[in-house]
Coordinates of C-alpha atoms and ligand atoms in Angstrom, one line a residue:
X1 CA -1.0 9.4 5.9
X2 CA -0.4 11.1 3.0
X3 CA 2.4 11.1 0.6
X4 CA 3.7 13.5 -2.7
X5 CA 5.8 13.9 -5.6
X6 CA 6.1 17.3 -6.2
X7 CA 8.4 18.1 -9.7
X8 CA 9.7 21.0 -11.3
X9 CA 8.1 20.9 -15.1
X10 CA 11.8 22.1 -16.2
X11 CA 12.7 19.3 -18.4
X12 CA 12.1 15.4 -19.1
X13 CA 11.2 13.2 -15.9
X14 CA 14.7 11.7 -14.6
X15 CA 14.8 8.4 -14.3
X16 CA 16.8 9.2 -10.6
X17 CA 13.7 11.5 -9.7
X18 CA 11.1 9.1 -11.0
X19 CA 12.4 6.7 -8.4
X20 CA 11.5 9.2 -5.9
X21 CA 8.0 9.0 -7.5
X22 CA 7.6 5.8 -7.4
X23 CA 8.7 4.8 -3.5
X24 CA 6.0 7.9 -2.5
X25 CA 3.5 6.0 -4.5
X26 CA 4.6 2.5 -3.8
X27 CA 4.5 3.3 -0.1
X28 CA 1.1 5.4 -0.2
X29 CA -0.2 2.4 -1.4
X30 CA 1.1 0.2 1.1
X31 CA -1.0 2.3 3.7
X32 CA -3.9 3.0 1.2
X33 CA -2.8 6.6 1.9
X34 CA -3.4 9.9 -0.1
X35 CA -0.5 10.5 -2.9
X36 CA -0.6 13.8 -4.1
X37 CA 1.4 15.7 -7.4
X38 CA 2.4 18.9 -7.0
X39 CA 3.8 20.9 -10.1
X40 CA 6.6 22.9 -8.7
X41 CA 6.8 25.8 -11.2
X42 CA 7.8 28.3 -9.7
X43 CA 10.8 29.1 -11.9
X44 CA 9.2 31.0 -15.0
X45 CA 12.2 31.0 -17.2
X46 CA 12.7 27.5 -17.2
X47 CA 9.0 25.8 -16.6
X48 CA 6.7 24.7 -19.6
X49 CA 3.5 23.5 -19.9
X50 CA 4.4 21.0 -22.3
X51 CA 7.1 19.6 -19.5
X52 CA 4.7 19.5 -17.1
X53 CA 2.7 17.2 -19.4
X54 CA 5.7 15.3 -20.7
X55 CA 5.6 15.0 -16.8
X56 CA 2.4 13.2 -16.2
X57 CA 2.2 11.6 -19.5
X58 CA 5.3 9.5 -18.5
X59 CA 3.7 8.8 -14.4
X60 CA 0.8 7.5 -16.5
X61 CA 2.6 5.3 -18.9
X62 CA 4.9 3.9 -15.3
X63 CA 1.4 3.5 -14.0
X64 CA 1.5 5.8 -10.9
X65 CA -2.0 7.2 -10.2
X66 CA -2.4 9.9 -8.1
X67 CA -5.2 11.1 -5.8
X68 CA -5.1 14.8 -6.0
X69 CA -2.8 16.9 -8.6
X70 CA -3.5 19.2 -11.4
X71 CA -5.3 17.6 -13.7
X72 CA -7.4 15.8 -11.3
X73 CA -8.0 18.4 -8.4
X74 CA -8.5 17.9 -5.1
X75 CA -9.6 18.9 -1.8
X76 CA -6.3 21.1 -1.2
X77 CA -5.9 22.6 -4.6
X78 CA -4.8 24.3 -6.9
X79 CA -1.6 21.7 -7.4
X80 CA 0.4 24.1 -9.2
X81 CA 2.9 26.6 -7.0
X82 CA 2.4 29.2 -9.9
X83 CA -1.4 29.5 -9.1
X84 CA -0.9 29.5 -5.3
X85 CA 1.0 32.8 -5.4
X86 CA -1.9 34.6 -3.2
X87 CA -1.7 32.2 -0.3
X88 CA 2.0 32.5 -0.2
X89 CA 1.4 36.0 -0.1
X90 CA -0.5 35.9 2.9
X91 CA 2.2 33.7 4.7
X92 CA 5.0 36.6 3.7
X93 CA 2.5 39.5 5.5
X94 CA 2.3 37.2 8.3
X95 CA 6.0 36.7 9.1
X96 CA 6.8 40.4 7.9
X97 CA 4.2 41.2 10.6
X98 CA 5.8 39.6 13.2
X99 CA 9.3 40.4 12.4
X100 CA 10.5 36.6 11.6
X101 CA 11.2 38.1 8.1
X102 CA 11.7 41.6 6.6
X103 CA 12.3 43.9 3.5
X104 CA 16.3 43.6 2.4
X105 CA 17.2 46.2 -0.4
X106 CA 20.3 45.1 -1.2
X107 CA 21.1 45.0 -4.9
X108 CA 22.9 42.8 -6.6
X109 CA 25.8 44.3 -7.1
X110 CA 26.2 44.9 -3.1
X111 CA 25.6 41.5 -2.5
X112 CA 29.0 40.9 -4.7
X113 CA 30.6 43.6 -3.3
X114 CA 29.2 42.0 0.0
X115 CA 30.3 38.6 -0.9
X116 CA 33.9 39.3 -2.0
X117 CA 35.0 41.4 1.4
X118 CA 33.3 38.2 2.9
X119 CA 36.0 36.0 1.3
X120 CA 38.6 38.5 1.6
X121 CA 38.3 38.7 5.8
X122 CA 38.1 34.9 5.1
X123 CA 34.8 34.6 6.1
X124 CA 31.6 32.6 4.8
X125 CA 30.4 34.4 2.0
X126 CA 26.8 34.6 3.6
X127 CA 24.6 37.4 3.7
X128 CA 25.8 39.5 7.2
X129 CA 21.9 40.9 7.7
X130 CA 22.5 44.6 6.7
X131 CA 18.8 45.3 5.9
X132 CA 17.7 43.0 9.2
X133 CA 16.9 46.1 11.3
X134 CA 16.0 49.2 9.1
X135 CA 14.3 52.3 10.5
X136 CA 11.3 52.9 8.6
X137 CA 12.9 56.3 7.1
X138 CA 15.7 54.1 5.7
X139 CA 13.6 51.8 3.9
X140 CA 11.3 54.7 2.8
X141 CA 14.6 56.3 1.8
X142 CA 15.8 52.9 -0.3
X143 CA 12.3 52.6 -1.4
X144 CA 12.4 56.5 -2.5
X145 CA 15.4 55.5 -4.8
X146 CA 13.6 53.0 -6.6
X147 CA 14.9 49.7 -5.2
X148 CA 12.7 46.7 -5.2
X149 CA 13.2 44.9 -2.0
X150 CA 13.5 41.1 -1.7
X151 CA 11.8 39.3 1.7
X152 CA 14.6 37.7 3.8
X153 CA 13.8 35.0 6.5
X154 CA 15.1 36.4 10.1
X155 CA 17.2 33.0 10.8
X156 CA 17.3 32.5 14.6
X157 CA 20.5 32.7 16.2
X158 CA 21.8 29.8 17.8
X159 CA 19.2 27.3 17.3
X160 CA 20.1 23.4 16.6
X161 CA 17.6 22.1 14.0
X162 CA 17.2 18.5 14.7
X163 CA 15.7 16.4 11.5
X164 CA 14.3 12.6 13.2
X165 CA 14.9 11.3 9.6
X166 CA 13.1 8.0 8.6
X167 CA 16.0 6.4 6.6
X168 CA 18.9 9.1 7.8
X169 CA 18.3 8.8 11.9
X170 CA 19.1 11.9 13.7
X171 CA 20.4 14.9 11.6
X172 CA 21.4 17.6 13.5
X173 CA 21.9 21.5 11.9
X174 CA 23.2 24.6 13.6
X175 CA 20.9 27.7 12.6
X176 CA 24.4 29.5 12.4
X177 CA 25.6 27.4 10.1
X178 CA 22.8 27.4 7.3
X179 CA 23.8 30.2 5.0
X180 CA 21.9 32.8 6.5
X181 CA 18.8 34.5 6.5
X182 CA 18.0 33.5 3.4
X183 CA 15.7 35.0 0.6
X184 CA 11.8 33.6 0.7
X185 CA 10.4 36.2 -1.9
X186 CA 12.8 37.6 -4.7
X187 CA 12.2 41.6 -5.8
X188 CA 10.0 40.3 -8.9
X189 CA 7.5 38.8 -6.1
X190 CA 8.4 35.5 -6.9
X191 CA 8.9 33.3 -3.8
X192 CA 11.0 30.7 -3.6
X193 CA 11.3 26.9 -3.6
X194 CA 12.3 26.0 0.4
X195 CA 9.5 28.7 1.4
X196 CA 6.9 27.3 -0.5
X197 CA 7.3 23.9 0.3
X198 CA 7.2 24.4 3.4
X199 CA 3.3 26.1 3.1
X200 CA 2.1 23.4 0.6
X201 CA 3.4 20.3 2.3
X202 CA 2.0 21.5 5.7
X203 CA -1.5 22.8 3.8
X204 CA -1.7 20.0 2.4
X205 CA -1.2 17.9 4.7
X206 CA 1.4 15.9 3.7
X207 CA 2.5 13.5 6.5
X208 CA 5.4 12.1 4.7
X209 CA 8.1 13.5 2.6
X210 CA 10.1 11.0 1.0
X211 CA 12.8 12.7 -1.4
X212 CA 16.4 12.3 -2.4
X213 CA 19.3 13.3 -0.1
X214 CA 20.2 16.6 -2.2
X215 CA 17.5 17.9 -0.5
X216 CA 18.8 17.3 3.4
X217 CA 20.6 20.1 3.1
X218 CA 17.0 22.4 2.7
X219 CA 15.9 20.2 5.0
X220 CA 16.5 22.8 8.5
X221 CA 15.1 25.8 6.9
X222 CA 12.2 24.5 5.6
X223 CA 11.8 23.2 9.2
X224 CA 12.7 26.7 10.7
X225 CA 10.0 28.4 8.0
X226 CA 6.7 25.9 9.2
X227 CA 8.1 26.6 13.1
X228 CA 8.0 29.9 12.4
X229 CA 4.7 30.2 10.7
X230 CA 3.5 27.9 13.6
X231 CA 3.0 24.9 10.9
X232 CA 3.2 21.2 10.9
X233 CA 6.3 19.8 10.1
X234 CA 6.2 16.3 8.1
X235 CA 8.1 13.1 8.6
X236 CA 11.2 13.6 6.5
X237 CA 12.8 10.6 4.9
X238 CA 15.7 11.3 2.5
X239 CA 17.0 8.3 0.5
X240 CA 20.9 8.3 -1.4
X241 CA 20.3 8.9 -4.9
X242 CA 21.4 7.5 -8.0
X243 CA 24.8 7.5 -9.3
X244 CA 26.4 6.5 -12.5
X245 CA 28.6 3.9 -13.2
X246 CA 31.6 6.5 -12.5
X247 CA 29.8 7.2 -8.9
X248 CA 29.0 10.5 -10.3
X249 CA 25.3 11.9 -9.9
X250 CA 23.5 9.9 -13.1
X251 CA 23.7 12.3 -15.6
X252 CA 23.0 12.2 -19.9
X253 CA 27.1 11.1 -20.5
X254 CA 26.5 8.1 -18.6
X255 CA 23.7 7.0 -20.5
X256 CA 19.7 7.4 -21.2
X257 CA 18.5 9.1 -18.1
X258 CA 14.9 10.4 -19.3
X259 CA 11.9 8.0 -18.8
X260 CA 10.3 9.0 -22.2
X261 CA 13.5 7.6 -23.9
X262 CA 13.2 4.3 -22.2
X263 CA 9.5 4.3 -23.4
X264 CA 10.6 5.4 -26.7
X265 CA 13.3 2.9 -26.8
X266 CA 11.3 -0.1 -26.2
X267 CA 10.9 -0.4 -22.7
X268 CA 8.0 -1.8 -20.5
X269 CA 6.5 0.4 -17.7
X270 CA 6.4 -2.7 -15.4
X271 CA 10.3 -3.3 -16.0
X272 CA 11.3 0.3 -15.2
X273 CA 9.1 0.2 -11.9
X274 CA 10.9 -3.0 -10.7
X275 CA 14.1 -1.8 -11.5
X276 CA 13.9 1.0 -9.7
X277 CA 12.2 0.0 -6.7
X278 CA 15.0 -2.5 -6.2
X279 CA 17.6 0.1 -7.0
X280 CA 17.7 1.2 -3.4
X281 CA 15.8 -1.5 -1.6
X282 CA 15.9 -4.7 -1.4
X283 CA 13.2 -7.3 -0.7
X284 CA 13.9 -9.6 2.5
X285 CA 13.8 -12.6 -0.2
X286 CA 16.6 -10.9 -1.9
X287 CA 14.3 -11.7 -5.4
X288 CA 14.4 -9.1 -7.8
X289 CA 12.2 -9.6 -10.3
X290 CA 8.7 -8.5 -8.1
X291 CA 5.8 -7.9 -9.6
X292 CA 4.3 -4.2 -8.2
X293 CA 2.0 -5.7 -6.2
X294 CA 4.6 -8.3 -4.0
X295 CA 6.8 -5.0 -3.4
X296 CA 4.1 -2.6 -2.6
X297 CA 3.2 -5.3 0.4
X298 CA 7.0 -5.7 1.4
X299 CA 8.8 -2.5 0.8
X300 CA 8.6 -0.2 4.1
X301 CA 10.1 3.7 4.5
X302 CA 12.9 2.6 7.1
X303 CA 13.8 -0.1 4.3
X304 CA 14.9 2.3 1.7
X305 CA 18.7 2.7 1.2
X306 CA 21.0 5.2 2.5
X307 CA 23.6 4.2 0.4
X308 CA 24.0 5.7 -3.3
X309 CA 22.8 2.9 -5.5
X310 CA 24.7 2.5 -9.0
X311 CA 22.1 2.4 -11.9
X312 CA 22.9 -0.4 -14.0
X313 CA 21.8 -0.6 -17.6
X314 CA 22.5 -3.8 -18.6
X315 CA 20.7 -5.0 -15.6
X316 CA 17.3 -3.2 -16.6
X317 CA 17.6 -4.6 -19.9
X318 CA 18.1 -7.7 -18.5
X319 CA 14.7 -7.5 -16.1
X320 CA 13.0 -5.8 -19.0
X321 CA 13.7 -9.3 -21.0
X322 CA 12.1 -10.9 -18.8
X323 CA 9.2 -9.0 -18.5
X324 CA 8.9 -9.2 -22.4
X325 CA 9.2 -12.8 -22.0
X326 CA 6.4 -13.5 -19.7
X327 CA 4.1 -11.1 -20.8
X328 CA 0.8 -12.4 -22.5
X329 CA 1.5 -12.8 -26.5
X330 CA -1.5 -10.4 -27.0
X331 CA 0.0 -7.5 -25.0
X332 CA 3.5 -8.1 -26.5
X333 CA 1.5 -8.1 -29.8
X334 CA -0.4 -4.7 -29.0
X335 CA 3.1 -3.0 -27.8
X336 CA 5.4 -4.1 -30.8
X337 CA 2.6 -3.0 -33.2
X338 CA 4.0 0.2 -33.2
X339 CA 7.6 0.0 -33.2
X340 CA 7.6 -2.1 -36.2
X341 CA 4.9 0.8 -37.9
X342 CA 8.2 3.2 -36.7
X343 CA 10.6 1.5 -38.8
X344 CA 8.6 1.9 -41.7
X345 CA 6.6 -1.3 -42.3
X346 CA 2.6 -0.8 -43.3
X347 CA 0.7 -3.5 -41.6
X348 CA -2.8 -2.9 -43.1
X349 CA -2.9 -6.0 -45.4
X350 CA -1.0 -8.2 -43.0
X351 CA -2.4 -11.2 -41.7
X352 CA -2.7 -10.7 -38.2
X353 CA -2.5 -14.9 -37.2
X354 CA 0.9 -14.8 -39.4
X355 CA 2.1 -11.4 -37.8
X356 CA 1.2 -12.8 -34.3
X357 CA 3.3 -16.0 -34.6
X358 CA 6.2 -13.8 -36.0
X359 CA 5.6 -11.8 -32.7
X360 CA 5.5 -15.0 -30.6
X361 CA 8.8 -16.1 -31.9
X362 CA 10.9 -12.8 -31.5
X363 CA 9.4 -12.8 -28.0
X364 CA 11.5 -15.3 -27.0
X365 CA 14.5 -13.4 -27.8
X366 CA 13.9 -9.9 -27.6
X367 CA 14.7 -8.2 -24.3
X368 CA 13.3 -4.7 -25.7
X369 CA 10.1 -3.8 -27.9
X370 CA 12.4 -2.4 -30.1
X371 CA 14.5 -5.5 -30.5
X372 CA 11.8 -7.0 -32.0
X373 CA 10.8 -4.3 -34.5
X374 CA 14.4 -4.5 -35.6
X375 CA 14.4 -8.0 -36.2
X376 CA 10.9 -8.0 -37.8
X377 CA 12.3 -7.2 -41.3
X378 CA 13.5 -10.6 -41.3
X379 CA 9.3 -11.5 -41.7
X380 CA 8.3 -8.4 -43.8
X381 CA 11.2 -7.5 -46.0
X382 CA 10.7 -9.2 -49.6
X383 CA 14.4 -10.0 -49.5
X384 CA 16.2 -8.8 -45.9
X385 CA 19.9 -7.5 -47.5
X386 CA 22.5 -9.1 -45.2
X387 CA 24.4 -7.1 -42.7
X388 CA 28.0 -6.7 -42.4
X389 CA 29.0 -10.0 -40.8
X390 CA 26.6 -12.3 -42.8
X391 CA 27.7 -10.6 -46.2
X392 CA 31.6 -11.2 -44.6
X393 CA 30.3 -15.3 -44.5
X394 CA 28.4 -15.5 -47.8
X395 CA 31.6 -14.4 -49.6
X396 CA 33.5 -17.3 -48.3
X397 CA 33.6 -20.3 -51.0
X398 CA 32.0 -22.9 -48.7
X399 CA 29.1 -20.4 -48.4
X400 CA 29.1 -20.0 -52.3
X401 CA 28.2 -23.7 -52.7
X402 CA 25.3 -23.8 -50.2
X403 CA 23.6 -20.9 -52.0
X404 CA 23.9 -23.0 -55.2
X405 CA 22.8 -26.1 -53.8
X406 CA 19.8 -24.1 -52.1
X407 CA 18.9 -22.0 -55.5
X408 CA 18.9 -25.7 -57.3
X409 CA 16.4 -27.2 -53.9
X410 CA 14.5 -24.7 -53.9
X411 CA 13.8 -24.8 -57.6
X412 CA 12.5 -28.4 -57.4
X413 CA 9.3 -30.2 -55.6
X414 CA 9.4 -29.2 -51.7
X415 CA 7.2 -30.7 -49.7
X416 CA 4.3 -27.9 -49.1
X417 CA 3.2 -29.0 -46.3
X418 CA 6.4 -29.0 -44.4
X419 CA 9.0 -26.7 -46.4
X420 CA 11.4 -25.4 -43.6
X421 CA 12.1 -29.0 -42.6
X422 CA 11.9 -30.2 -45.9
X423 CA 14.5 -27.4 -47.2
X424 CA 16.9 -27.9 -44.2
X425 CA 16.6 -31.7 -44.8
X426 CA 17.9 -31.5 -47.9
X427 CA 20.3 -29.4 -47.8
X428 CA 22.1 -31.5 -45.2
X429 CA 21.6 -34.6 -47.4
X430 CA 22.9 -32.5 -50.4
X431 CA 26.4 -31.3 -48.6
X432 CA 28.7 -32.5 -46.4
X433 CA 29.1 -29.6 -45.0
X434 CA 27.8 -29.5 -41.3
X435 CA 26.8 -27.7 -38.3
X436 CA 27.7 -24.3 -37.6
X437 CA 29.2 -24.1 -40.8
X438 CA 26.0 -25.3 -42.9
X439 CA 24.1 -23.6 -40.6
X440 CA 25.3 -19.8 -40.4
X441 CA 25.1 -19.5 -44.5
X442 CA 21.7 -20.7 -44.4
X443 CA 20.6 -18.7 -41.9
X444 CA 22.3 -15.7 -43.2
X445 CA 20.6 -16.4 -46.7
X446 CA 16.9 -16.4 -45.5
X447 CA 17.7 -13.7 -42.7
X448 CA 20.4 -11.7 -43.7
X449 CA 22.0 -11.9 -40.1
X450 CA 24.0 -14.4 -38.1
X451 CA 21.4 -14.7 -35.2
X452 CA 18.0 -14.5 -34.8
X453 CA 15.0 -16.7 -33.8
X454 CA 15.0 -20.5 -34.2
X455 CA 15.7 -21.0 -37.9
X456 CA 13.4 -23.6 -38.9
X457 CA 10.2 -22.0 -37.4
X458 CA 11.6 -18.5 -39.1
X459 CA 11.9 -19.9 -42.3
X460 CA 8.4 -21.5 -41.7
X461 CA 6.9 -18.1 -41.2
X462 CA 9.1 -16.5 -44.3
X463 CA 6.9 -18.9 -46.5
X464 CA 7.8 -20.6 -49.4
X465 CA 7.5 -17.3 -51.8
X466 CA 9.7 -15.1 -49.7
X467 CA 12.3 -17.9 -49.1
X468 CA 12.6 -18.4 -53.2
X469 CA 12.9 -14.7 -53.8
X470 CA 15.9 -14.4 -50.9
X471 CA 17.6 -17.8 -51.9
X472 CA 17.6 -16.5 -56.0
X473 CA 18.7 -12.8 -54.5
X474 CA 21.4 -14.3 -52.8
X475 CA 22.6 -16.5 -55.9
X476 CA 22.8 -13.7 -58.2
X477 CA 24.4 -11.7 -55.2
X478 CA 26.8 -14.7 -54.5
X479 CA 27.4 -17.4 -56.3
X480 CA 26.2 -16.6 -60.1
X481 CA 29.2 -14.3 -60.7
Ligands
LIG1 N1 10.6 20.5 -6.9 C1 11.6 19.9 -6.1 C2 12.5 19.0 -7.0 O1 12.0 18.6 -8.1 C3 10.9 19.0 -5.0 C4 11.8 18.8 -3.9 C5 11.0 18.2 -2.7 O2 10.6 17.1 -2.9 O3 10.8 18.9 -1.7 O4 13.6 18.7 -6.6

């Protein structure tokens, strides 16, 4: 067996597409089969380099290997459409020779022309065949005028196109009913996407195509092209896709939709790859936090869903939580390292058995990397200002006096040894306020926030020096008006 992803370097790598990525490489894995990446860039204009390597950068980060692809080679190279325009070439003689396609020299302009009587007689606005049996004296005569002819795919007529989907079942398609014969090579020479595939998927023989639904529709001709060209046809399996909370197509309004944001934003590869895998499938257990390797033995072709799966962000940030919180410290560590560099902090002269224990505690509470880079200026500020709400509660009176009586504590004999426990012990014994209420101000004091880690072991990893700057800070800020 062997399995593909095969992406258009136009942009950054959808998180909707990357799911396609990720069953072909789950499920190549499953049968220790081939996986293959194939750089579909083919559309000049809108292709890059530096998307194609945005591309792979990001399968790498997910953790998708592949066997063949551009970078890597491979026995059925070269893995980029734009450096296979010879053998395509060949294919296009081929079909030209045997009359399933031929030269059409219709411009532009009398394809509108074309298009709009189409409508008018109320008929589909599909190309009628007008160049499908030239003499050659007409095309001489077109070609005399200068017009660059395009290659159009002679469509049979009358044929039903039956598609044995994996996931879909039996799709049928009439060849009547499929737009046409359709363009394979435009007038620049470039050919396009449902002729191509066709050659590369059979050439390098894929045995599985796994791919979202949008692409059913392509589904018949690319059939029609490899039956013509007398070329094996792959097992098709088209699963829904991914739609928004709206049950629109997921798309930038609904939210971040590009995996280099989610890396950027403090996500773990390992969270993303669970999420998505479940997005669409579900695991006979019904579990949904799986580690790769438990779904890469479960998760089956047939399994995936037909039905349009709603992406759900809470729900990732929920699983990417947990992965957070049951990773090893020392990854955690390695990861948040530089998110907090990002926000600005120089770690150089840090101690890194006091920066780890900062990291430990965050964990616990964090469910993105970035979560705890925000909430690290609690440790490495000299005095963390307070935000909105905690400035809102150290106004109040009751707040006023637990500054003072913490400015006058921490001015006297703490125990070293123990100061968190010592400080909060003595502030309860030094107010009657209580709870929350005596809680929240001291908190928001050595913090600058209402929530956070565990206060005692914060304050224990603030230190005595930091504390004392804060706690004075806050008294001139506060209560020494
Ligand atoms: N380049 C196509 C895309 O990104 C691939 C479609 C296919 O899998 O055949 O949509």
């Amino acid at each position: 067996m062997r399995f593909r992803f095969a992406p258009s370097p136009t942009g950054y790598l959808h998180i909707g597409n990357v799911r396609t990525a990720i069953y072909n490489y789950l499920i190549s894995k499953k049968y220790n089969a081939s996986f293959v990446l194939r750089i579909e860039d083919t559309d000049m204009e809108r292709s890059s380099r530096e998307s194609e390597q945005s591309i792979l950068d990001d399968l790498k980060w997910l953790g998708i290997e592949w066997n063949e692809g551009p970078d890597v080679g491979g026995d059925f190279g070269p893995y980029r459409q734009s450096e296979r325009f010879n053998i395509y070439k060949e294919y296009t003689e081929r079909l030209i020779r045997d009359g399933k396609a031929y030269y059409c020299y219709c411009t532009q302009e009398e394809l509108d022309i074309m298009r709009r009587e189409s409508l008018l007689r109320n008929d589909d606005p599909v190309y009628q065949g007008r160049c499908r049996e030239l003499s050659n004296n007409e095309k001489k005569k077109f070609e005399a005028e200068g017009r660059k002819p395009s290659v159009r795919f002679r469509l049979p007529k009358e044929e039903t196109i039956i598609i044995n989907d994996i996931i879909k079942g039996r799709v049928l398609f009439d060849s009547e009913n499929i737009g046409g014969d359709f363009i394979i090579t435009r007038p620049d020479g470039i050919p396009v996407y449902n002729y191509i595939v066709t050659i590369d998927d059979a050439l390098m023989k894929i045995s599985h195509v796994i791919r979202g639904e949008d692409h059913l529709s392509n589904t018949p001709k690319q059939m029609l092209i490899a039956h013509a060209l007398n070329l094996p046809i792959p097992r098709y399996a088209h699963h829904a896709l991914v739609l928004g909370p709206d049950k629109s197509k997921l798309s930038k309004r609904h939210g971040i939709t590009s995996v280099n944001m989610y890396r950027r934003n403090g996500y773990l590869p390992e969270a993303i790859v669970n999420y998505l895998a479940i997005l669409g499938w579900t695991s006979k257990s019904g579990e949904e936090i799986m580690p790769i390797d438990e779904i890469i033995k479960e998760i089956d072709i047939e399994d995936l869903s037909n039905k349009p799966a709603v992406f759900d962000f809470q729900k990732l940030k929920w699983i990417n939580g947990h992965y957070i919180r049951n990773s090893p410290l020392n990854d955690i560590t390695e990861l948040s390292l530089p998110f907090i560099m990002d926000e600005g902090y120089c770690l150089d002269e840090t101690d890194k058995d006091w920066l780890q224990k900062v990291i430990s505690l965050l964990q616990g509470k964090c469910d993105l990397l970035s979560d705890i880079s925000n909430l690290a200026g609690i440790f490495l500020k000299d005095v963390q200002e307070p935000d909105e709400e905690a400035d809102e509660l150290l106004n109040q009176e009751e707040s006023k006096i637990i500054i003072e009586k913490l400015y006058t504590i921490i001015s006297d004999d703490l125990d070293m040894n123990n100061f968190a426990n010592d400080l909060i012990n003595r502030i309860k014994e030094n107010t009657s306020i209580k709870g929350k209420k005596l809680f929240m101000p001291l908190r928001a004091v050595l913090t600058g926030k209402l929530k956070g880690p565990e206060l005692d072991k914060a304050i224990e990893l603030i230190g005595f020096a930091k504390s004392k700057e804060r706690i004075s800070y806050f008294y001139d800020k506060y209560a020494n008006k």
